[in-house]
Amino acid sequence: FVSSEGWLKLFLSSLGNQPSDETKPWYYLYFPAMAVKFTYFPLWAKGPAIAVALELSGMEWVGEFPEEWPKMKPNTPWRELPVIEVPGVGYIGHEVSILSWIGSKNPKLGGETEKDQIVSSQLMSECEDIYKTLSNRQDTPKARNKVSKEDYAQLWGEPDFSTHNRSFGIVAYLTLLEEFYGKAGVGEGKFTTSGTTVGECKLWNTLHIMKMIKDDVLAKFPGLTAFYERFTAMPEAQSIIKTGGKMPAAFNQYFIPAE
């Protein structure tokens, strides 16, 4: 049995002059207009992990900031961004779902081994917990003084693992991630074989958020420092930091220090 996609590939290959670039999705080699479209706000929040994953994937993609979000919103699956539009599929919403889809297209992003896949998945989940904590307790330009000075001090202070995990602060999360890095046993600034799984993309994004708030936040965590420095040095990561990659412009800081 040959799928409809398989028949189309066979037909196109029979025409001759086949493209040879295996880093791009097969359909883009024949139809350049069929690129993945990524839409998010110009904020360093839930967008950069997707952008760097797309850059690393080899897929052709274009980025867009919503020009008229109120008009676009009713057409999105969950009435929120980020979303990607995939030719033949339609919209995919939610950052983790988008990252999982990207990972399914490239083993270096999805995980080359079962262990890599499990590690990547856990990193995404842990980083999602961290993002929720920041959303609830860390200031943004439009939402200042979210918590009391005492609560903010606890957020960035010494870890207390005796509390419920919903009360963990940033240092507690980093301590757990440092332990996880050691248990992964890969070393060289990697949690997985490739060091570029979608879980690591989201972790890099999360650590960059933290460093924009408190630059020395990783000082006591050598494993995470090695990971962050290695990942940040990659051309794909530098592109996202400096220009936003294929986005119209760079992402701006979203979470800011409390006054």
PDB file of C-alpha atoms in Angstrom:
ATOM      1  CA  PHE A   1       0.000   0.000   0.000  1.00  0.00           C
ATOM      2  CA  VAL A   2       1.347   3.425  -0.950  1.00  0.00           C
ATOM      3  CA  SER A   3      -0.077   6.488   0.798  1.00  0.00           C
ATOM      4  CA  SER A   4      -1.281   9.526  -1.109  1.00  0.00           C
ATOM      5  CA  GLU A   5       1.864  11.318   0.052  1.00  0.00           C
ATOM      6  CA  GLY A   6       3.944   8.416  -1.269  1.00  0.00           C
ATOM      7  CA  TRP A   7       2.265   8.530  -4.667  1.00  0.00           C
ATOM      8  CA  LEU A   8       2.876  12.265  -4.876  1.00  0.00           C
ATOM      9  CA  LYS A   9       6.559  11.758  -4.075  1.00  0.00           C
ATOM     10  CA  LEU A  10       6.834   9.051  -6.750  1.00  0.00           C
ATOM     11  CA  PHE A  11       5.120  11.259  -9.322  1.00  0.00           C
ATOM     12  CA  LEU A  12       7.306  14.252  -8.568  1.00  0.00           C
ATOM     13  CA  SER A  13      10.477  12.169  -8.650  1.00  0.00           C
ATOM     14  CA  SER A  14       9.508  10.857 -12.088  1.00  0.00           C
ATOM     15  CA  LEU A  15       9.671  14.403 -13.408  1.00  0.00           C
ATOM     16  CA  GLY A  16      13.413  14.490 -12.950  1.00  0.00           C
ATOM     17  CA  ASN A  17      15.637  17.279 -11.589  1.00  0.00           C
ATOM     18  CA  GLN A  18      14.999  16.156  -8.032  1.00  0.00           C
ATOM     19  CA  PRO A  19      16.218  18.493  -5.290  1.00  0.00           C
ATOM     20  CA  SER A  20      18.908  16.965  -3.105  1.00  0.00           C
ATOM     21  CA  ASP A  21      18.741  19.073   0.055  1.00  0.00           C
ATOM     22  CA  GLU A  22      17.703  16.510   2.699  1.00  0.00           C
ATOM     23  CA  THR A  23      17.619  19.107   5.504  1.00  0.00           C
ATOM     24  CA  LYS A  24      14.287  20.481   4.270  1.00  0.00           C
ATOM     25  CA  PRO A  25      10.870  18.796   4.349  1.00  0.00           C
ATOM     26  CA  TRP A  26      10.274  16.873   1.115  1.00  0.00           C
ATOM     27  CA  TYR A  27       7.344  19.075   0.077  1.00  0.00           C
ATOM     28  CA  TYR A  28       9.374  22.270   0.351  1.00  0.00           C
ATOM     29  CA  LEU A  29      11.881  20.943  -2.166  1.00  0.00           C
ATOM     30  CA  TYR A  30       9.144  21.098  -4.784  1.00  0.00           C
ATOM     31  CA  PHE A  31       6.831  23.751  -3.335  1.00  0.00           C
ATOM     32  CA  PRO A  32       8.859  26.485  -1.562  1.00  0.00           C
ATOM     33  CA  ALA A  33       5.702  28.350  -0.625  1.00  0.00           C
ATOM     34  CA  MET A  34       4.672  25.498   1.678  1.00  0.00           C
ATOM     35  CA  ALA A  35       6.709  26.652   4.658  1.00  0.00           C
ATOM     36  CA  VAL A  36       5.714  26.448   8.310  1.00  0.00           C
ATOM     37  CA  LYS A  37       4.394  29.785   9.563  1.00  0.00           C
ATOM     38  CA  PHE A  38       5.074  30.701  13.192  1.00  0.00           C
ATOM     39  CA  THR A  39       3.177  33.512  14.913  1.00  0.00           C
ATOM     40  CA  TYR A  40       3.963  34.983  18.310  1.00  0.00           C
ATOM     41  CA  PHE A  41       4.323  38.303  20.069  1.00  0.00           C
ATOM     42  CA  PRO A  42       7.717  40.102  20.032  1.00  0.00           C
ATOM     43  CA  LEU A  43       8.413  38.960  23.609  1.00  0.00           C
ATOM     44  CA  TRP A  44      11.018  36.644  25.116  1.00  0.00           C
ATOM     45  CA  ALA A  45       8.471  34.328  26.726  1.00  0.00           C
ATOM     46  CA  LYS A  46       6.943  31.324  24.925  1.00  0.00           C
ATOM     47  CA  GLY A  47       8.243  32.110  21.453  1.00  0.00           C
ATOM     48  CA  PRO A  48      12.046  31.805  21.382  1.00  0.00           C
ATOM     49  CA  ALA A  49      12.138  28.064  22.189  1.00  0.00           C
ATOM     50  CA  ILE A  50       9.981  27.387  19.142  1.00  0.00           C
ATOM     51  CA  ALA A  51      12.001  29.745  16.951  1.00  0.00           C
ATOM     52  CA  VAL A  52      15.332  28.140  17.846  1.00  0.00           C
ATOM     53  CA  ALA A  53      13.855  24.646  17.428  1.00  0.00           C
ATOM     54  CA  LEU A  54      12.637  25.595  13.954  1.00  0.00           C
ATOM     55  CA  GLU A  55      16.078  26.967  13.104  1.00  0.00           C
ATOM     56  CA  LEU A  56      17.724  23.736  14.276  1.00  0.00           C
ATOM     57  CA  SER A  57      15.190  21.502  12.528  1.00  0.00           C
ATOM     58  CA  GLY A  58      16.209  22.386   8.997  1.00  0.00           C
ATOM     59  CA  MET A  59      12.573  23.033   8.111  1.00  0.00           C
ATOM     60  CA  GLU A  60      11.709  26.060   6.054  1.00  0.00           C
ATOM     61  CA  TRP A  61       9.723  28.502   8.155  1.00  0.00           C
ATOM     62  CA  VAL A  62       8.618  32.080   8.309  1.00  0.00           C
ATOM     63  CA  GLY A  63       7.903  34.105  11.423  1.00  0.00           C
ATOM     64  CA  GLU A  64       5.261  36.737  12.001  1.00  0.00           C
ATOM     65  CA  PHE A  65       4.150  39.092  14.761  1.00  0.00           C
ATOM     66  CA  PRO A  66       0.353  39.467  14.805  1.00  0.00           C
ATOM     67  CA  GLU A  67      -0.598  42.758  13.165  1.00  0.00           C
ATOM     68  CA  GLU A  68      -4.204  42.618  14.361  1.00  0.00           C
ATOM     69  CA  TRP A  69      -4.343  40.146  17.221  1.00  0.00           C
ATOM     70  CA  PRO A  70      -8.032  40.790  18.086  1.00  0.00           C
ATOM     71  CA  LYS A  71      -8.987  39.760  14.542  1.00  0.00           C
ATOM     72  CA  MET A  72      -6.647  36.765  14.507  1.00  0.00           C
ATOM     73  CA  LYS A  73      -7.538  35.479  17.973  1.00  0.00           C
ATOM     74  CA  PRO A  74     -10.946  33.905  17.142  1.00  0.00           C
ATOM     75  CA  ASN A  75      -9.282  31.803  14.419  1.00  0.00           C
ATOM     76  CA  THR A  76      -6.647  30.256  16.689  1.00  0.00           C
ATOM     77  CA  PRO A  77      -7.328  26.866  18.317  1.00  0.00           C
ATOM     78  CA  TRP A  78      -6.997  28.038  21.938  1.00  0.00           C
ATOM     79  CA  ARG A  79      -7.442  31.813  21.540  1.00  0.00           C
ATOM     80  CA  GLU A  80      -3.797  32.387  22.415  1.00  0.00           C
ATOM     81  CA  LEU A  81      -0.302  32.446  20.959  1.00  0.00           C
ATOM     82  CA  PRO A  82       2.037  30.856  20.016  1.00  0.00           C
ATOM     83  CA  VAL A  83       0.670  29.010  17.019  1.00  0.00           C
ATOM     84  CA  ILE A  84       2.190  27.496  13.921  1.00  0.00           C
ATOM     85  CA  GLU A  85       0.441  26.852  10.625  1.00  0.00           C
ATOM     86  CA  VAL A  86       1.546  23.627   8.945  1.00  0.00           C
ATOM     87  CA  PRO A  87       0.728  22.995   5.279  1.00  0.00           C
ATOM     88  CA  GLY A  88      -1.846  20.225   5.046  1.00  0.00           C
ATOM     89  CA  VAL A  89      -2.399  20.210   8.818  1.00  0.00           C
ATOM     90  CA  GLY A  90      -3.516  23.681   9.847  1.00  0.00           C
ATOM     91  CA  TYR A  91      -2.952  25.403  13.162  1.00  0.00           C
ATOM     92  CA  ILE A  92      -1.095  23.820  16.068  1.00  0.00           C
ATOM     93  CA  GLY A  93      -1.366  25.674  19.367  1.00  0.00           C
ATOM     94  CA  HIS A  94       0.398  25.511  22.754  1.00  0.00           C
ATOM     95  CA  GLU A  95       4.167  25.805  23.018  1.00  0.00           C
ATOM     96  CA  VAL A  96       4.774  22.249  24.234  1.00  0.00           C
ATOM     97  CA  SER A  97       2.567  20.733  21.507  1.00  0.00           C
ATOM     98  CA  ILE A  98       4.374  22.777  18.865  1.00  0.00           C
ATOM     99  CA  LEU A  99       7.769  21.714  20.187  1.00  0.00           C
ATOM    100  CA  SER A 100       6.647  18.079  20.265  1.00  0.00           C
ATOM    101  CA  TRP A 101       5.566  18.314  16.618  1.00  0.00           C
ATOM    102  CA  ILE A 102       8.920  19.828  15.610  1.00  0.00           C
ATOM    103  CA  GLY A 103      10.702  17.087  17.533  1.00  0.00           C
ATOM    104  CA  SER A 104       8.745  14.408  15.661  1.00  0.00           C
ATOM    105  CA  LYS A 105      10.294  15.617  12.400  1.00  0.00           C
ATOM    106  CA  ASN A 106      13.956  15.353  13.386  1.00  0.00           C
ATOM    107  CA  PRO A 107      15.589  12.836  15.794  1.00  0.00           C
ATOM    108  CA  LYS A 108      18.141  15.405  16.921  1.00  0.00           C
ATOM    109  CA  LEU A 109      15.257  17.463  18.265  1.00  0.00           C
ATOM    110  CA  GLY A 110      12.907  14.672  19.287  1.00  0.00           C
ATOM    111  CA  GLY A 111      15.586  12.485  20.849  1.00  0.00           C
ATOM    112  CA  GLU A 112      17.861   9.960  19.151  1.00  0.00           C
ATOM    113  CA  THR A 113      17.256   7.291  21.798  1.00  0.00           C
ATOM    114  CA  GLU A 114      14.394   6.421  24.102  1.00  0.00           C
ATOM    115  CA  LYS A 115      16.365   7.878  27.009  1.00  0.00           C
ATOM    116  CA  ASP A 116      16.890  11.128  25.099  1.00  0.00           C
ATOM    117  CA  GLN A 117      13.151  11.345  24.392  1.00  0.00           C
ATOM    118  CA  ILE A 118      12.314  10.837  28.060  1.00  0.00           C
ATOM    119  CA  VAL A 119      14.880  13.405  29.195  1.00  0.00           C
ATOM    120  CA  SER A 120      13.618  15.956  26.667  1.00  0.00           C
ATOM    121  CA  SER A 121      10.007  15.451  27.722  1.00  0.00           C
ATOM    122  CA  GLN A 122      10.839  15.935  31.400  1.00  0.00           C
ATOM    123  CA  LEU A 123      12.812  19.086  30.684  1.00  0.00           C
ATOM    124  CA  MET A 124       9.827  20.560  28.855  1.00  0.00           C
ATOM    125  CA  SER A 125       7.531  19.761  31.765  1.00  0.00           C
ATOM    126  CA  GLU A 126       9.888  21.169  34.393  1.00  0.00           C
ATOM    127  CA  CYS A 127      10.397  24.347  32.402  1.00  0.00           C
ATOM    128  CA  GLU A 128       6.641  24.710  32.098  1.00  0.00           C
ATOM    129  CA  ASP A 129       6.425  24.613  35.913  1.00  0.00           C
ATOM    130  CA  ILE A 130       9.073  27.335  36.075  1.00  0.00           C
ATOM    131  CA  TYR A 131       7.204  29.465  33.545  1.00  0.00           C
ATOM    132  CA  LYS A 132       4.004  29.202  35.577  1.00  0.00           C
ATOM    133  CA  THR A 133       5.892  30.325  38.679  1.00  0.00           C
ATOM    134  CA  LEU A 134       7.358  33.317  36.850  1.00  0.00           C
ATOM    135  CA  SER A 135       3.961  34.201  35.396  1.00  0.00           C
ATOM    136  CA  ASN A 136       2.426  34.261  38.869  1.00  0.00           C
ATOM    137  CA  ARG A 137       5.215  35.965  40.782  1.00  0.00           C
ATOM    138  CA  GLN A 138       7.633  37.827  38.483  1.00  0.00           C
ATOM    139  CA  ASP A 139       6.959  41.361  37.267  1.00  0.00           C
ATOM    140  CA  THR A 140       6.390  42.270  33.640  1.00  0.00           C
ATOM    141  CA  PRO A 141       6.265  45.762  32.114  1.00  0.00           C
ATOM    142  CA  LYS A 142       2.464  45.764  32.325  1.00  0.00           C
ATOM    143  CA  ALA A 143       2.127  43.947  35.658  1.00  0.00           C
ATOM    144  CA  ARG A 144       4.344  45.241  38.438  1.00  0.00           C
ATOM    145  CA  ASN A 145       4.472  44.442  42.165  1.00  0.00           C
ATOM    146  CA  LYS A 146       2.769  41.089  41.709  1.00  0.00           C
ATOM    147  CA  VAL A 147       3.873  39.810  45.117  1.00  0.00           C
ATOM    148  CA  SER A 148       5.107  41.206  48.430  1.00  0.00           C
ATOM    149  CA  LYS A 149       8.800  41.909  49.008  1.00  0.00           C
ATOM    150  CA  GLU A 150       8.942  38.900  51.342  1.00  0.00           C
ATOM    151  CA  ASP A 151       7.467  36.575  48.731  1.00  0.00           C
ATOM    152  CA  TYR A 152       9.782  37.955  46.065  1.00  0.00           C
ATOM    153  CA  ALA A 153      12.793  37.369  48.317  1.00  0.00           C
ATOM    154  CA  GLN A 154      11.636  33.766  48.745  1.00  0.00           C
ATOM    155  CA  LEU A 155      11.232  33.401  44.974  1.00  0.00           C
ATOM    156  CA  TRP A 156      14.935  34.135  44.409  1.00  0.00           C
ATOM    157  CA  GLY A 157      16.281  33.025  47.798  1.00  0.00           C
ATOM    158  CA  GLU A 158      17.615  29.757  49.195  1.00  0.00           C
ATOM    159  CA  PRO A 159      15.575  26.682  48.241  1.00  0.00           C
ATOM    160  CA  ASP A 160      13.091  25.121  50.628  1.00  0.00           C
ATOM    161  CA  PHE A 161      12.155  21.619  49.499  1.00  0.00           C
ATOM    162  CA  SER A 162       9.937  21.030  52.536  1.00  0.00           C
ATOM    163  CA  THR A 163       7.159  23.109  50.960  1.00  0.00           C
ATOM    164  CA  HIS A 164       4.697  21.989  48.300  1.00  0.00           C
ATOM    165  CA  ASN A 165       6.375  22.111  44.892  1.00  0.00           C
ATOM    166  CA  ARG A 166       3.987  24.863  43.765  1.00  0.00           C
ATOM    167  CA  SER A 167       5.824  27.089  46.263  1.00  0.00           C
ATOM    168  CA  PHE A 168       9.312  26.303  44.946  1.00  0.00           C
ATOM    169  CA  GLY A 169      11.460  29.293  44.071  1.00  0.00           C
ATOM    170  CA  ILE A 170      13.884  29.726  41.192  1.00  0.00           C
ATOM    171  CA  VAL A 171      16.911  28.359  43.042  1.00  0.00           C
ATOM    172  CA  ALA A 172      14.964  25.230  43.987  1.00  0.00           C
ATOM    173  CA  TYR A 173      14.140  24.605  40.344  1.00  0.00           C
ATOM    174  CA  LEU A 174      17.749  25.204  39.310  1.00  0.00           C
ATOM    175  CA  THR A 175      18.987  22.818  41.996  1.00  0.00           C
ATOM    176  CA  LEU A 176      16.727  20.076  40.652  1.00  0.00           C
ATOM    177  CA  LEU A 177      17.824  20.767  37.078  1.00  0.00           C
ATOM    178  CA  GLU A 178      21.494  20.628  38.109  1.00  0.00           C
ATOM    179  CA  GLU A 179      20.869  17.247  39.723  1.00  0.00           C
ATOM    180  CA  PHE A 180      19.060  16.081  36.587  1.00  0.00           C
ATOM    181  CA  TYR A 181      22.021  17.184  34.450  1.00  0.00           C
ATOM    182  CA  GLY A 182      24.343  15.011  36.541  1.00  0.00           C
ATOM    183  CA  LYS A 183      22.017  12.006  36.339  1.00  0.00           C
ATOM    184  CA  ALA A 184      21.685  12.341  32.571  1.00  0.00           C
ATOM    185  CA  GLY A 185      25.372  11.413  32.413  1.00  0.00           C
ATOM    186  CA  VAL A 186      26.080  12.971  29.016  1.00  0.00           C
ATOM    187  CA  GLY A 187      28.275  15.893  30.061  1.00  0.00           C
ATOM    188  CA  GLU A 188      29.850  18.507  27.786  1.00  0.00           C
ATOM    189  CA  GLY A 189      26.942  20.850  28.403  1.00  0.00           C
ATOM    190  CA  LYS A 190      24.356  18.385  27.100  1.00  0.00           C
ATOM    191  CA  PHE A 191      21.395  16.575  28.633  1.00  0.00           C
ATOM    192  CA  THR A 192      20.975  14.328  25.578  1.00  0.00           C
ATOM    193  CA  THR A 193      23.064  12.837  22.778  1.00  0.00           C
ATOM    194  CA  SER A 194      22.457  15.718  20.377  1.00  0.00           C
ATOM    195  CA  GLY A 195      22.185  18.452  22.986  1.00  0.00           C
ATOM    196  CA  THR A 196      19.490  20.072  20.836  1.00  0.00           C
ATOM    197  CA  THR A 197      16.268  18.273  21.748  1.00  0.00           C
ATOM    198  CA  VAL A 198      13.136  20.356  22.014  1.00  0.00           C
ATOM    199  CA  GLY A 199      13.328  19.973  25.800  1.00  0.00           C
ATOM    200  CA  GLU A 200      16.781  21.538  25.715  1.00  0.00           C
ATOM    201  CA  CYS A 201      15.478  24.314  23.453  1.00  0.00           C
ATOM    202  CA  LYS A 202      12.845  25.130  26.068  1.00  0.00           C
ATOM    203  CA  LEU A 203      15.394  24.897  28.880  1.00  0.00           C
ATOM    204  CA  TRP A 204      17.720  27.303  27.090  1.00  0.00           C
ATOM    205  CA  ASN A 205      14.843  29.734  26.618  1.00  0.00           C
ATOM    206  CA  THR A 206      13.952  29.429  30.320  1.00  0.00           C
ATOM    207  CA  LEU A 207      17.515  29.979  31.518  1.00  0.00           C
ATOM    208  CA  HIS A 208      17.837  33.009  29.246  1.00  0.00           C
ATOM    209  CA  ILE A 209      14.684  34.464  30.811  1.00  0.00           C
ATOM    210  CA  MET A 210      16.257  33.996  34.247  1.00  0.00           C
ATOM    211  CA  LYS A 211      19.546  35.583  33.214  1.00  0.00           C
ATOM    212  CA  MET A 212      17.747  38.639  31.861  1.00  0.00           C
ATOM    213  CA  ILE A 213      16.235  39.057  35.322  1.00  0.00           C
ATOM    214  CA  LYS A 214      19.345  38.158  37.351  1.00  0.00           C
ATOM    215  CA  ASP A 215      22.539  37.772  35.341  1.00  0.00           C
ATOM    216  CA  ASP A 216      24.458  35.711  37.926  1.00  0.00           C
ATOM    217  CA  VAL A 217      21.605  33.265  38.554  1.00  0.00           C
ATOM    218  CA  LEU A 218      23.626  30.282  37.266  1.00  0.00           C
ATOM    219  CA  ALA A 219      26.801  31.048  39.221  1.00  0.00           C
ATOM    220  CA  LYS A 220      26.350  28.102  41.611  1.00  0.00           C
ATOM    221  CA  PHE A 221      25.318  25.640  38.926  1.00  0.00           C
ATOM    222  CA  PRO A 222      28.277  24.484  36.790  1.00  0.00           C
ATOM    223  CA  GLY A 223      26.316  21.936  34.769  1.00  0.00           C
ATOM    224  CA  LEU A 224      23.604  24.391  33.812  1.00  0.00           C
ATOM    225  CA  THR A 225      26.238  27.022  33.085  1.00  0.00           C
ATOM    226  CA  ALA A 226      27.994  24.625  30.708  1.00  0.00           C
ATOM    227  CA  PHE A 227      24.702  23.828  29.018  1.00  0.00           C
ATOM    228  CA  TYR A 228      23.650  27.465  28.692  1.00  0.00           C
ATOM    229  CA  GLU A 229      27.006  28.647  27.366  1.00  0.00           C
ATOM    230  CA  ARG A 230      27.264  25.809  24.819  1.00  0.00           C
ATOM    231  CA  PHE A 231      23.727  26.296  23.547  1.00  0.00           C
ATOM    232  CA  THR A 232      23.985  30.089  23.447  1.00  0.00           C
ATOM    233  CA  ALA A 233      27.160  29.861  21.361  1.00  0.00           C
ATOM    234  CA  MET A 234      25.394  27.945  18.580  1.00  0.00           C
ATOM    235  CA  PRO A 235      24.737  30.048  15.459  1.00  0.00           C
ATOM    236  CA  GLU A 236      21.020  29.235  15.586  1.00  0.00           C
ATOM    237  CA  ALA A 237      20.724  30.519  19.157  1.00  0.00           C
ATOM    238  CA  GLN A 238      22.754  33.635  18.365  1.00  0.00           C
ATOM    239  CA  SER A 239      20.441  34.340  15.443  1.00  0.00           C
ATOM    240  CA  ILE A 240      17.377  34.179  17.695  1.00  0.00           C
ATOM    241  CA  ILE A 241      18.978  36.422  20.334  1.00  0.00           C
ATOM    242  CA  LYS A 242      20.236  39.066  17.917  1.00  0.00           C
ATOM    243  CA  THR A 243      17.583  39.228  15.202  1.00  0.00           C
ATOM    244  CA  GLY A 244      14.795  36.784  16.062  1.00  0.00           C
ATOM    245  CA  GLY A 245      15.910  34.481  13.240  1.00  0.00           C
ATOM    246  CA  LYS A 246      13.141  34.513  10.654  1.00  0.00           C
ATOM    247  CA  MET A 247      10.881  36.630  12.876  1.00  0.00           C
ATOM    248  CA  PRO A 248      10.403  40.273  11.806  1.00  0.00           C
ATOM    249  CA  ALA A 249      12.658  41.424  14.665  1.00  0.00           C
ATOM    250  CA  ALA A 250      14.309  40.253  17.876  1.00  0.00           C
ATOM    251  CA  PHE A 251      12.267  39.199  20.899  1.00  0.00           C
ATOM    252  CA  ASN A 252      12.095  41.788  23.710  1.00  0.00           C
ATOM    253  CA  GLN A 253      12.484  41.081  27.426  1.00  0.00           C
ATOM    254  CA  TYR A 254       9.176  40.146  29.046  1.00  0.00           C
ATOM    255  CA  PHE A 255       9.906  39.258  32.690  1.00  0.00           C
ATOM    256  CA  ILE A 256      11.723  42.051  34.537  1.00  0.00           C
ATOM    257  CA  PRO A 257      13.275  42.477  37.997  1.00  0.00           C
ATOM    258  CA  ALA A 258      10.984  43.745  40.726  1.00  0.00           C
ATOM    259  CA  GLU A 259      11.536  47.353  41.726  1.00  0.00           C
TER     260      GLU A 259
END
